[in-house]
């Protein structure tokens, strides 16, 4: 539904996408023959609005429980005089401001992709479509930045959910609180932390060998205990991504506890669970992270947590400093660190340089704060907020 009202210094439009009238008018939807796809229509319409020159978001009332909607304002780029436009008929035949606004809406809706998306596969894995490449224009750059396999109105953050996209992980190991190892890795099959021996290479995940404690420790007793823990890793500790979830599995006898926390683990932070043996268990869900990130960008919440901590071979340091544990490993998905950094500075365009999401096939982003929030809201609609294994 489209409703007009006068506000500020020029006409604005209150828009509630989702009704099939335009889909029927364009022939993309035939009642009785096609199944309505309201979420897709709404998502595509909102993405198109965010990219259309001549329109900007004036008021966001999407959280109104009785009348959720957003109000968009027609603007003229580069014009400093925002006096009330003359909507009377033009005797010179050039058309009125109202006609211009109608043309903008007609062009906006006419360019929308209203056809339903392909079947995304199993409900636990969110898959983005792969249409022809289109450029995403950066507000701070003169040249377009290409994003392969994205629709003209597609959200570049949706690459976080695409199957086959490789997330980059920063792995840091600590022996008795001392950092002894750090490596950044990106591989499609995930990673696998192993001890002194790589072990069976047919096991899942790229093996990452933790160093011998004799390289960095001097206490012989501590060195002996750490070596015993590493030898008990057996096949290792595997971690991989599937859709919006990160999954972990221990392939040896060494019990391992995990928690999602800040990059600097605070004393007293309890564990979130134990990594299961011989089967995968979910250890991180991107959905709640994005929701918390939206709240954080609005200034009404704390920074979302994204660092995975693993306590290997011992119980979790519930009431002790974590630096007392023999082997602690921190795994940081660098794409999530980048998303939080964008939120902290108020948009990627506020940074000295563009932001890289650190996933395969991605390109540096330069977005305004409003664009960033819109992309995050759009990403939430593609999330599955059921836990792993739930139906």
mmCIF file of C-alpha atoms in Angstrom:
data_model
loop_
_atom_site.group_PDB
_atom_site.id
_atom_site.type_symbol
_atom_site.label_atom_id
_atom_site.label_comp_id
_atom_site.label_asym_id
_atom_site.label_seq_id
_atom_site.Cartn_x
_atom_site.Cartn_y
_atom_site.Cartn_z
ATOM 1 C CA UNK A 1 0.000 0.000 0.000
ATOM 2 C CA UNK A 2 1.271 3.474 -0.840
ATOM 3 C CA UNK A 3 -0.015 6.540 1.011
ATOM 4 C CA UNK A 4 0.957 10.168 0.482
ATOM 5 C CA UNK A 5 1.326 12.948 2.999
ATOM 6 C CA UNK A 6 3.102 16.287 3.225
ATOM 7 C CA UNK A 7 6.017 16.436 5.651
ATOM 8 C CA UNK A 8 9.203 18.380 6.197
ATOM 9 C CA UNK A 9 9.807 20.298 2.985
ATOM 10 C CA UNK A 10 8.788 17.850 0.303
ATOM 11 C CA UNK A 11 6.296 15.002 -0.186
ATOM 12 C CA UNK A 12 7.045 11.697 1.463
ATOM 13 C CA UNK A 13 5.608 8.263 0.874
ATOM 14 C CA UNK A 14 4.558 5.724 3.491
ATOM 15 C CA UNK A 15 5.090 2.273 2.007
ATOM 16 C CA UNK A 16 3.913 -1.116 3.200
ATOM 17 C CA UNK A 17 5.218 -3.708 0.730
ATOM 18 C CA UNK A 18 3.903 -7.235 0.692
ATOM 19 C CA UNK A 19 0.561 -7.025 -1.104
ATOM 20 C CA UNK A 20 0.487 -8.894 -4.443
ATOM 21 C CA UNK A 21 -1.128 -6.092 -6.479
ATOM 22 C CA UNK A 22 2.060 -5.106 -8.302
ATOM 23 C CA UNK A 23 3.060 -8.737 -8.812
ATOM 24 C CA UNK A 24 -0.345 -9.345 -10.406
ATOM 25 C CA UNK A 25 -0.047 -6.246 -12.583
ATOM 26 C CA UNK A 26 3.347 -7.325 -13.932
ATOM 27 C CA UNK A 27 2.256 -10.914 -14.498
ATOM 28 C CA UNK A 28 4.799 -12.300 -12.037
ATOM 29 C CA UNK A 29 1.989 -13.644 -9.871
ATOM 30 C CA UNK A 30 -1.310 -15.158 -11.041
ATOM 31 C CA UNK A 31 -3.812 -15.881 -8.226
ATOM 32 C CA UNK A 32 -4.819 -19.498 -8.158
ATOM 33 C CA UNK A 33 -1.814 -20.568 -10.232
ATOM 34 C CA UNK A 34 1.212 -19.259 -8.361
ATOM 35 C CA UNK A 35 2.050 -19.510 -4.701
ATOM 36 C CA UNK A 36 2.389 -16.029 -3.130
ATOM 37 C CA UNK A 37 5.871 -15.245 -1.871
ATOM 38 C CA UNK A 38 5.335 -12.228 0.377
ATOM 39 C CA UNK A 39 8.717 -12.352 2.176
ATOM 40 C CA UNK A 40 10.595 -12.309 -1.142
ATOM 41 C CA UNK A 41 8.505 -9.422 -2.504
ATOM 42 C CA UNK A 42 8.999 -7.432 0.669
ATOM 43 C CA UNK A 43 12.746 -8.113 0.823
ATOM 44 C CA UNK A 44 13.320 -7.237 -2.849
ATOM 45 C CA UNK A 45 11.187 -4.103 -2.574
ATOM 46 C CA UNK A 46 13.066 -2.847 0.487
ATOM 47 C CA UNK A 47 16.448 -3.564 -1.127
ATOM 48 C CA UNK A 48 15.370 -1.670 -4.241
ATOM 49 C CA UNK A 49 14.264 1.310 -2.149
ATOM 50 C CA UNK A 50 17.625 1.470 -0.400
ATOM 51 C CA UNK A 51 19.446 1.697 -3.727
ATOM 52 C CA UNK A 52 17.207 4.103 -5.620
ATOM 53 C CA UNK A 53 18.508 7.625 -6.195
ATOM 54 C CA UNK A 54 15.850 10.201 -5.364
ATOM 55 C CA UNK A 55 14.527 8.318 -2.309
ATOM 56 C CA UNK A 56 15.758 8.300 1.281
ATOM 57 C CA UNK A 57 14.377 6.845 4.506
ATOM 58 C CA UNK A 58 12.664 9.625 6.486
ATOM 59 C CA UNK A 59 11.084 7.621 9.344
ATOM 60 C CA UNK A 60 11.425 3.998 10.419
ATOM 61 C CA UNK A 61 8.214 2.823 12.098
ATOM 62 C CA UNK A 62 8.719 -0.854 11.313
ATOM 63 C CA UNK A 63 8.594 -1.696 15.025
ATOM 64 C CA UNK A 64 5.159 -0.136 15.533
ATOM 65 C CA UNK A 65 3.058 -3.089 16.797
ATOM 66 C CA UNK A 66 -0.190 -1.661 15.392
ATOM 67 C CA UNK A 67 0.891 -0.083 12.107
ATOM 68 C CA UNK A 68 4.416 -1.149 11.044
ATOM 69 C CA UNK A 69 5.706 0.863 8.069
ATOM 70 C CA UNK A 70 8.516 3.036 6.787
ATOM 71 C CA UNK A 71 8.290 6.544 5.341
ATOM 72 C CA UNK A 72 10.472 7.467 2.373
ATOM 73 C CA UNK A 73 11.179 10.998 1.169
ATOM 74 C CA UNK A 74 11.673 12.123 -2.426
ATOM 75 C CA UNK A 75 14.885 14.151 -2.726
ATOM 76 C CA UNK A 76 16.894 15.764 -5.477
ATOM 77 C CA UNK A 77 20.558 14.747 -5.289
ATOM 78 C CA UNK A 78 22.974 17.648 -5.120
ATOM 79 C CA UNK A 79 20.293 20.318 -4.713
ATOM 80 C CA UNK A 80 20.568 22.458 -1.615
ATOM 81 C CA UNK A 81 17.187 24.178 -1.885
ATOM 82 C CA UNK A 82 14.531 21.888 -0.376
ATOM 83 C CA UNK A 83 11.612 24.301 -0.666
ATOM 84 C CA UNK A 84 8.137 22.849 -1.068
ATOM 85 C CA UNK A 85 7.802 21.690 -4.686
ATOM 86 C CA UNK A 86 5.068 22.976 -6.925
ATOM 87 C CA UNK A 87 2.653 20.131 -7.588
ATOM 88 C CA UNK A 88 0.376 22.140 -9.905
ATOM 89 C CA UNK A 89 0.117 21.156 -13.590
ATOM 90 C CA UNK A 90 2.979 22.438 -15.753
ATOM 91 C CA UNK A 91 1.625 24.471 -18.672
ATOM 92 C CA UNK A 92 4.917 23.987 -20.540
ATOM 93 C CA UNK A 93 4.308 20.246 -20.720
ATOM 94 C CA UNK A 94 7.281 19.243 -18.569
ATOM 95 C CA UNK A 95 5.195 17.424 -15.977
ATOM 96 C CA UNK A 96 4.810 18.043 -12.241
ATOM 97 C CA UNK A 97 6.808 16.906 -9.230
ATOM 98 C CA UNK A 98 4.027 14.401 -8.532
ATOM 99 C CA UNK A 99 4.571 12.902 -11.991
ATOM 100 C CA UNK A 100 8.299 12.601 -11.257
ATOM 101 C CA UNK A 101 7.575 10.770 -8.023
ATOM 102 C CA UNK A 102 5.190 8.418 -9.792
ATOM 103 C CA UNK A 103 7.866 7.732 -12.402
ATOM 104 C CA UNK A 104 10.371 6.895 -9.686
ATOM 105 C CA UNK A 105 7.973 4.404 -8.116
ATOM 106 C CA UNK A 106 7.075 2.913 -11.505
ATOM 107 C CA UNK A 107 10.752 2.450 -12.371
ATOM 108 C CA UNK A 108 11.506 1.090 -8.900
ATOM 109 C CA UNK A 109 8.767 -1.523 -9.024
ATOM 110 C CA UNK A 110 9.313 -2.329 -12.664
ATOM 111 C CA UNK A 111 12.938 -3.307 -12.025
ATOM 112 C CA UNK A 112 12.122 -5.580 -9.124
ATOM 113 C CA UNK A 113 12.655 -9.333 -9.293
ATOM 114 C CA UNK A 114 9.313 -10.683 -8.107
ATOM 115 C CA UNK A 115 9.762 -14.312 -9.072
ATOM 116 C CA UNK A 116 10.258 -16.693 -6.117
ATOM 117 C CA UNK A 117 13.805 -17.738 -5.291
ATOM 118 C CA UNK A 118 15.009 -21.294 -6.002
ATOM 119 C CA UNK A 119 14.507 -23.966 -3.384
ATOM 120 C CA UNK A 120 17.164 -23.215 -0.739
ATOM 121 C CA UNK A 121 17.572 -26.861 0.217
ATOM 122 C CA UNK A 122 17.551 -28.188 3.804
ATOM 123 C CA UNK A 123 16.074 -25.720 6.331
ATOM 124 C CA UNK A 124 19.274 -25.659 8.393
ATOM 125 C CA UNK A 125 21.328 -24.251 5.540
ATOM 126 C CA UNK A 126 20.538 -20.824 4.050
ATOM 127 C CA UNK A 127 21.588 -20.556 0.388
ATOM 128 C CA UNK A 128 21.713 -17.331 -1.582
ATOM 129 C CA UNK A 129 20.823 -17.306 -5.310
ATOM 130 C CA UNK A 130 23.545 -17.028 -7.973
ATOM 131 C CA UNK A 131 22.273 -14.812 -10.814
ATOM 132 C CA UNK A 132 24.410 -12.763 -13.199
ATOM 133 C CA UNK A 133 27.026 -10.368 -11.764
ATOM 134 C CA UNK A 134 26.020 -6.763 -11.066
ATOM 135 C CA UNK A 135 28.047 -3.878 -9.620
ATOM 136 C CA UNK A 136 27.298 -2.376 -6.217
ATOM 137 C CA UNK A 137 28.092 1.315 -6.292
ATOM 138 C CA UNK A 138 29.981 2.645 -3.332
ATOM 139 C CA UNK A 139 28.899 6.028 -1.969
ATOM 140 C CA UNK A 140 32.519 7.032 -1.390
ATOM 141 C CA UNK A 141 34.038 5.738 -4.635
ATOM 142 C CA UNK A 142 33.544 6.867 -8.215
ATOM 143 C CA UNK A 143 33.916 3.379 -9.647
ATOM 144 C CA UNK A 144 31.481 0.530 -8.956
ATOM 145 C CA UNK A 145 32.694 -2.354 -6.833
ATOM 146 C CA UNK A 146 31.663 -5.662 -8.436
ATOM 147 C CA UNK A 147 30.014 -8.389 -6.385
ATOM 148 C CA UNK A 148 29.858 -11.566 -8.492
ATOM 149 C CA UNK A 149 26.753 -13.757 -8.339
ATOM 150 C CA UNK A 150 24.534 -11.094 -6.732
ATOM 151 C CA UNK A 151 21.257 -9.687 -8.042
ATOM 152 C CA UNK A 152 21.084 -5.942 -8.729
ATOM 153 C CA UNK A 153 19.139 -5.530 -5.487
ATOM 154 C CA UNK A 154 21.051 -8.193 -3.556
ATOM 155 C CA UNK A 155 22.642 -7.691 -0.169
ATOM 156 C CA UNK A 156 26.441 -8.216 -0.159
ATOM 157 C CA UNK A 157 26.302 -9.432 3.457
ATOM 158 C CA UNK A 158 24.345 -12.480 2.300
ATOM 159 C CA UNK A 159 27.629 -13.969 1.156
ATOM 160 C CA UNK A 160 28.068 -14.936 4.800
ATOM 161 C CA UNK A 161 25.395 -17.611 4.255
ATOM 162 C CA UNK A 162 26.367 -18.905 0.807
ATOM 163 C CA UNK A 163 27.449 -22.521 0.685
ATOM 164 C CA UNK A 164 30.989 -22.783 -0.631
ATOM 165 C CA UNK A 165 32.035 -19.371 0.655
ATOM 166 C CA UNK A 166 35.100 -19.846 2.844
ATOM 167 C CA UNK A 167 35.131 -18.018 6.141
ATOM 168 C CA UNK A 168 38.536 -16.962 7.430
ATOM 169 C CA UNK A 169 39.450 -18.013 10.978
ATOM 170 C CA UNK A 170 42.156 -16.613 13.229
ATOM 171 C CA UNK A 171 43.375 -19.401 15.526
ATOM 172 C CA UNK A 172 45.372 -18.503 18.671
ATOM 173 C CA UNK A 173 46.693 -21.048 21.186
ATOM 174 C CA UNK A 174 47.734 -20.388 24.791
ATOM 175 C CA UNK A 175 49.712 -22.655 27.151
ATOM 176 C CA UNK A 176 49.183 -21.542 30.757
ATOM 177 C CA UNK A 177 48.104 -18.106 29.537
ATOM 178 C CA UNK A 178 51.115 -17.577 27.252
ATOM 179 C CA UNK A 179 50.397 -17.147 23.549
ATOM 180 C CA UNK A 180 52.392 -19.802 21.703
ATOM 181 C CA UNK A 181 50.711 -19.909 18.315
ATOM 182 C CA UNK A 182 48.591 -17.825 15.948
ATOM 183 C CA UNK A 183 47.546 -18.602 12.395
ATOM 184 C CA UNK A 184 44.871 -17.320 10.022
ATOM 185 C CA UNK A 185 43.325 -19.974 7.825
ATOM 186 C CA UNK A 186 40.589 -20.177 5.207
ATOM 187 C CA UNK A 187 39.543 -23.564 3.857
ATOM 188 C CA UNK A 188 36.199 -24.906 2.577
ATOM 189 C CA UNK A 189 36.246 -28.083 4.666
ATOM 190 C CA UNK A 190 36.880 -26.264 7.958
ATOM 191 C CA UNK A 191 39.795 -26.758 10.328
ATOM 192 C CA UNK A 192 41.023 -29.406 12.753
ATOM 193 C CA UNK A 193 43.274 -28.758 15.758
ATOM 194 C CA UNK A 194 45.743 -31.591 16.287
ATOM 195 C CA UNK A 195 48.636 -32.290 18.656
ATOM 196 C CA UNK A 196 52.078 -33.638 17.913
ATOM 197 C CA UNK A 197 50.863 -35.728 14.994
ATOM 198 C CA UNK A 198 48.604 -34.709 12.116
ATOM 199 C CA UNK A 199 46.924 -38.115 12.279
ATOM 200 C CA UNK A 200 44.421 -39.453 9.770
ATOM 201 C CA UNK A 201 44.243 -37.008 6.857
ATOM 202 C CA UNK A 202 40.896 -38.469 5.793
ATOM 203 C CA UNK A 203 39.257 -36.893 8.833
ATOM 204 C CA UNK A 204 37.251 -33.682 8.276
ATOM 205 C CA UNK A 205 38.968 -30.285 8.431
ATOM 206 C CA UNK A 206 42.372 -28.913 7.493
ATOM 207 C CA UNK A 207 44.834 -30.003 10.222
ATOM 208 C CA UNK A 208 46.406 -27.226 12.303
ATOM 209 C CA UNK A 209 49.229 -28.581 14.441
ATOM 210 C CA UNK A 210 49.625 -27.006 17.864
ATOM 211 C CA UNK A 211 53.303 -26.436 18.771
ATOM 212 C CA UNK A 212 55.344 -28.490 21.213
ATOM 213 C CA UNK A 213 55.433 -26.701 24.608
ATOM 214 C CA UNK A 214 59.213 -27.022 24.794
ATOM 215 C CA UNK A 215 59.528 -24.215 22.281
ATOM 216 C CA UNK A 216 58.021 -21.575 24.574
ATOM 217 C CA UNK A 217 57.789 -22.999 28.133
ATOM 218 C CA UNK A 218 60.556 -23.572 30.659
ATOM 219 C CA UNK A 219 58.692 -25.342 33.477
ATOM 220 C CA UNK A 220 59.306 -29.054 32.871
ATOM 221 C CA UNK A 221 56.266 -30.105 34.845
ATOM 222 C CA UNK A 222 53.954 -27.863 32.819
ATOM 223 C CA UNK A 223 55.597 -29.009 29.578
ATOM 224 C CA UNK A 224 54.887 -32.654 30.502
ATOM 225 C CA UNK A 225 51.219 -31.972 31.252
ATOM 226 C CA UNK A 226 50.721 -29.964 28.044
ATOM 227 C CA UNK A 227 52.296 -32.746 25.955
ATOM 228 C CA UNK A 228 49.937 -35.242 27.570
ATOM 229 C CA UNK A 229 46.932 -33.058 26.613
ATOM 230 C CA UNK A 230 48.157 -32.672 23.032
ATOM 231 C CA UNK A 231 48.700 -36.413 22.665
ATOM 232 C CA UNK A 232 45.137 -37.036 23.888
ATOM 233 C CA UNK A 233 43.708 -34.908 21.059
ATOM 234 C CA UNK A 234 43.958 -37.949 18.807
ATOM 235 C CA UNK A 235 42.129 -37.133 15.582
ATOM 236 C CA UNK A 236 41.780 -33.576 16.796
ATOM 237 C CA UNK A 237 39.124 -30.937 17.391
ATOM 238 C CA UNK A 238 37.201 -30.186 14.172
ATOM 239 C CA UNK A 239 35.363 -26.929 13.419
ATOM 240 C CA UNK A 240 33.424 -26.100 10.266
ATOM 241 C CA UNK A 241 30.674 -23.799 8.985
ATOM 242 C CA UNK A 242 27.389 -24.879 7.424
ATOM 243 C CA UNK A 243 24.893 -22.129 6.629
ATOM 244 C CA UNK A 244 24.559 -19.804 9.606
ATOM 245 C CA UNK A 245 25.993 -22.311 12.092
ATOM 246 C CA UNK A 246 29.491 -23.234 13.213
ATOM 247 C CA UNK A 247 29.812 -26.876 14.219
ATOM 248 C CA UNK A 248 32.460 -28.527 16.411
ATOM 249 C CA UNK A 249 33.369 -32.168 17.024
ATOM 250 C CA UNK A 250 36.132 -33.861 19.007
ATOM 251 C CA UNK A 251 37.728 -36.840 17.325
ATOM 252 C CA UNK A 252 39.917 -37.969 20.227
ATOM 253 C CA UNK A 253 39.704 -38.763 23.941
ATOM 254 C CA UNK A 254 40.459 -35.252 25.163
ATOM 255 C CA UNK A 255 37.391 -33.567 26.693
ATOM 256 C CA UNK A 256 36.917 -30.022 25.436
ATOM 257 C CA UNK A 257 34.626 -27.260 26.722
ATOM 258 C CA UNK A 258 33.655 -24.172 24.753
ATOM 259 C CA UNK A 259 32.163 -20.715 25.190
ATOM 260 C CA UNK A 260 31.380 -17.709 23.004
ATOM 261 C CA UNK A 261 32.899 -14.632 24.596
ATOM 262 C CA UNK A 262 34.842 -11.448 23.977
ATOM 263 C CA UNK A 263 38.270 -11.670 22.394
ATOM 264 C CA UNK A 264 39.687 -11.080 25.864
ATOM 265 C CA UNK A 265 38.142 -13.799 28.002
ATOM 266 C CA UNK A 266 36.973 -12.522 31.372
ATOM 267 C CA UNK A 267 37.451 -14.524 34.558
ATOM 268 C CA UNK A 268 34.187 -15.994 35.804
ATOM 269 C CA UNK A 269 32.737 -16.502 32.311
ATOM 270 C CA UNK A 270 31.128 -19.948 32.366
ATOM 271 C CA UNK A 271 31.170 -22.512 29.557
ATOM 272 C CA UNK A 272 28.376 -22.775 26.989
ATOM 273 C CA UNK A 273 28.827 -26.525 26.619
ATOM 274 C CA UNK A 274 31.099 -29.467 25.946
ATOM 275 C CA UNK A 275 32.157 -30.376 22.426
ATOM 276 C CA UNK A 276 30.520 -33.748 21.649
ATOM 277 C CA UNK A 277 32.563 -36.776 20.652
ATOM 278 C CA UNK A 278 32.084 -38.487 17.281
ATOM 279 C CA UNK A 279 29.201 -36.202 16.320
ATOM 280 C CA UNK A 280 28.862 -32.528 15.541
ATOM 281 C CA UNK A 281 27.411 -29.965 17.917
ATOM 282 C CA UNK A 282 26.442 -26.372 17.177
ATOM 283 C CA UNK A 283 28.738 -23.851 18.865
ATOM 284 C CA UNK A 284 27.794 -20.583 17.151
ATOM 285 C CA UNK A 285 24.614 -19.265 15.494
ATOM 286 C CA UNK A 286 24.946 -16.250 13.206
ATOM 287 C CA UNK A 287 21.251 -15.302 13.653
ATOM 288 C CA UNK A 288 21.340 -14.012 17.259
ATOM 289 C CA UNK A 289 24.704 -12.363 16.517
ATOM 290 C CA UNK A 290 23.164 -10.272 13.710
ATOM 291 C CA UNK A 291 20.165 -9.360 15.904
ATOM 292 C CA UNK A 292 22.517 -8.221 18.692
ATOM 293 C CA UNK A 293 24.609 -6.344 16.137
ATOM 294 C CA UNK A 294 21.541 -4.400 14.954
ATOM 295 C CA UNK A 295 20.749 -3.477 18.560
ATOM 296 C CA UNK A 296 24.363 -2.415 19.040
ATOM 297 C CA UNK A 297 24.292 -0.158 15.963
ATOM 298 C CA UNK A 298 21.202 1.525 17.414
ATOM 299 C CA UNK A 299 23.093 2.295 20.624
ATOM 300 C CA UNK A 300 20.882 0.175 22.881
ATOM 301 C CA UNK A 301 22.998 -2.903 23.497
ATOM 302 C CA UNK A 302 26.518 -4.211 24.120
ATOM 303 C CA UNK A 303 28.856 -5.354 21.395
ATOM 304 C CA UNK A 304 27.896 -8.887 20.301
ATOM 305 C CA UNK A 305 30.262 -11.722 21.157
ATOM 306 C CA UNK A 306 31.913 -13.703 18.390
ATOM 307 C CA UNK A 307 35.153 -15.244 19.745
ATOM 308 C CA UNK A 308 35.034 -19.010 20.330
ATOM 309 C CA UNK A 309 37.121 -20.198 23.267
ATOM 310 C CA UNK A 310 38.015 -23.870 23.796
ATOM 311 C CA UNK A 311 39.415 -25.322 27.016
ATOM 312 C CA UNK A 312 41.218 -28.535 26.029
ATOM 313 C CA UNK A 313 41.817 -31.463 28.374
ATOM 314 C CA UNK A 314 40.543 -29.826 31.573
ATOM 315 C CA UNK A 315 37.316 -28.542 33.067
ATOM 316 C CA UNK A 316 36.334 -24.987 32.219
ATOM 317 C CA UNK A 317 37.993 -22.342 34.458
ATOM 318 C CA UNK A 318 34.707 -21.341 36.069
ATOM 319 C CA UNK A 319 36.113 -19.751 39.217
ATOM 320 C CA UNK A 320 39.763 -19.400 38.197
ATOM 321 C CA UNK A 321 41.646 -17.216 35.738
ATOM 322 C CA UNK A 322 41.715 -18.900 32.351
ATOM 323 C CA UNK A 323 45.473 -18.337 32.273
ATOM 324 C CA UNK A 324 45.808 -21.211 34.791
ATOM 325 C CA UNK A 325 44.583 -23.759 32.221
ATOM 326 C CA UNK A 326 47.138 -25.819 30.323
ATOM 327 C CA UNK A 327 45.718 -25.414 26.806
ATOM 328 C CA UNK A 328 43.244 -22.736 25.721
ATOM 329 C CA UNK A 329 42.452 -22.032 22.072
ATOM 330 C CA UNK A 330 40.662 -18.974 20.696
ATOM 331 C CA UNK A 331 39.049 -19.081 17.246
ATOM 332 C CA UNK A 332 37.808 -15.806 15.743
ATOM 333 C CA UNK A 333 35.802 -15.662 12.499
ATOM 334 C CA UNK A 334 37.419 -12.531 11.066
ATOM 335 C CA UNK A 335 34.279 -11.626 9.086
ATOM 336 C CA UNK A 336 32.359 -11.182 12.361
ATOM 337 C CA UNK A 337 35.141 -9.024 13.785
ATOM 338 C CA UNK A 338 34.876 -6.839 10.670
ATOM 339 C CA UNK A 339 31.083 -6.489 11.050
ATOM 340 C CA UNK A 340 31.458 -5.343 14.665
ATOM 341 C CA UNK A 341 34.178 -2.872 13.667
ATOM 342 C CA UNK A 342 31.855 -1.324 11.066
ATOM 343 C CA UNK A 343 29.190 -0.899 13.758
ATOM 344 C CA UNK A 344 31.665 0.673 16.193
ATOM 345 C CA UNK A 345 32.742 3.412 13.781
ATOM 346 C CA UNK A 346 29.243 4.118 12.439
ATOM 347 C CA UNK A 347 29.538 2.653 8.943
ATOM 348 C CA UNK A 348 32.340 1.426 6.734
ATOM 349 C CA UNK A 349 32.554 4.795 4.968
ATOM 350 C CA UNK A 350 33.754 6.287 8.278
ATOM 351 C CA UNK A 351 36.885 4.127 8.194
ATOM 352 C CA UNK A 352 40.101 5.305 6.598
ATOM 353 C CA UNK A 353 39.852 2.386 4.188
ATOM 354 C CA UNK A 354 37.099 0.103 2.995
ATOM 355 C CA UNK A 355 36.276 -3.020 5.008
ATOM 356 C CA UNK A 356 37.027 -6.563 3.869
ATOM 357 C CA UNK A 357 34.709 -9.287 5.176
ATOM 358 C CA UNK A 358 37.506 -11.876 4.880
ATOM 359 C CA UNK A 359 35.436 -14.455 3.030
ATOM 360 C CA UNK A 360 36.211 -15.948 -0.365
ATOM 361 C CA UNK A 361 35.055 -14.031 -3.459
ATOM 362 C CA UNK A 362 34.254 -10.946 -1.367
ATOM 363 C CA UNK A 363 35.278 -7.395 -2.204
ATOM 364 C CA UNK A 364 35.998 -4.452 0.115
ATOM 365 C CA UNK A 365 32.844 -2.669 1.290
ATOM 366 C CA UNK A 366 32.291 1.052 1.682
ATOM 367 C CA UNK A 367 28.803 1.617 3.087
ATOM 368 C CA UNK A 368 27.036 4.393 4.912
ATOM 369 C CA UNK A 369 25.633 3.698 8.366
ATOM 370 C CA UNK A 370 22.065 3.646 6.998
ATOM 371 C CA UNK A 371 23.007 1.215 4.235
ATOM 372 C CA UNK A 372 24.743 -1.034 6.746
ATOM 373 C CA UNK A 373 21.704 -1.145 9.047
ATOM 374 C CA UNK A 374 19.405 -1.878 6.097
ATOM 375 C CA UNK A 375 21.621 -4.758 4.963
ATOM 376 C CA UNK A 376 21.660 -6.211 8.491
ATOM 377 C CA UNK A 377 17.859 -6.000 8.750
ATOM 378 C CA UNK A 378 17.588 -7.670 5.352
ATOM 379 C CA UNK A 379 19.986 -10.442 6.419
ATOM 380 C CA UNK A 380 17.875 -11.241 9.497
ATOM 381 C CA UNK A 381 14.937 -12.192 7.280
ATOM 382 C CA UNK A 382 17.018 -14.992 5.739
ATOM 383 C CA UNK A 383 17.881 -16.465 9.119
ATOM 384 C CA UNK A 384 16.509 -19.633 10.691
ATOM 385 C CA UNK A 385 16.070 -18.996 14.412
ATOM 386 C CA UNK A 386 15.456 -22.612 15.360
ATOM 387 C CA UNK A 387 18.258 -24.429 17.106
ATOM 388 C CA UNK A 388 20.243 -27.148 15.337
ATOM 389 C CA UNK A 389 18.163 -30.261 14.919
ATOM 390 C CA UNK A 390 14.887 -28.513 15.783
ATOM 391 C CA UNK A 391 11.911 -28.668 13.453
#
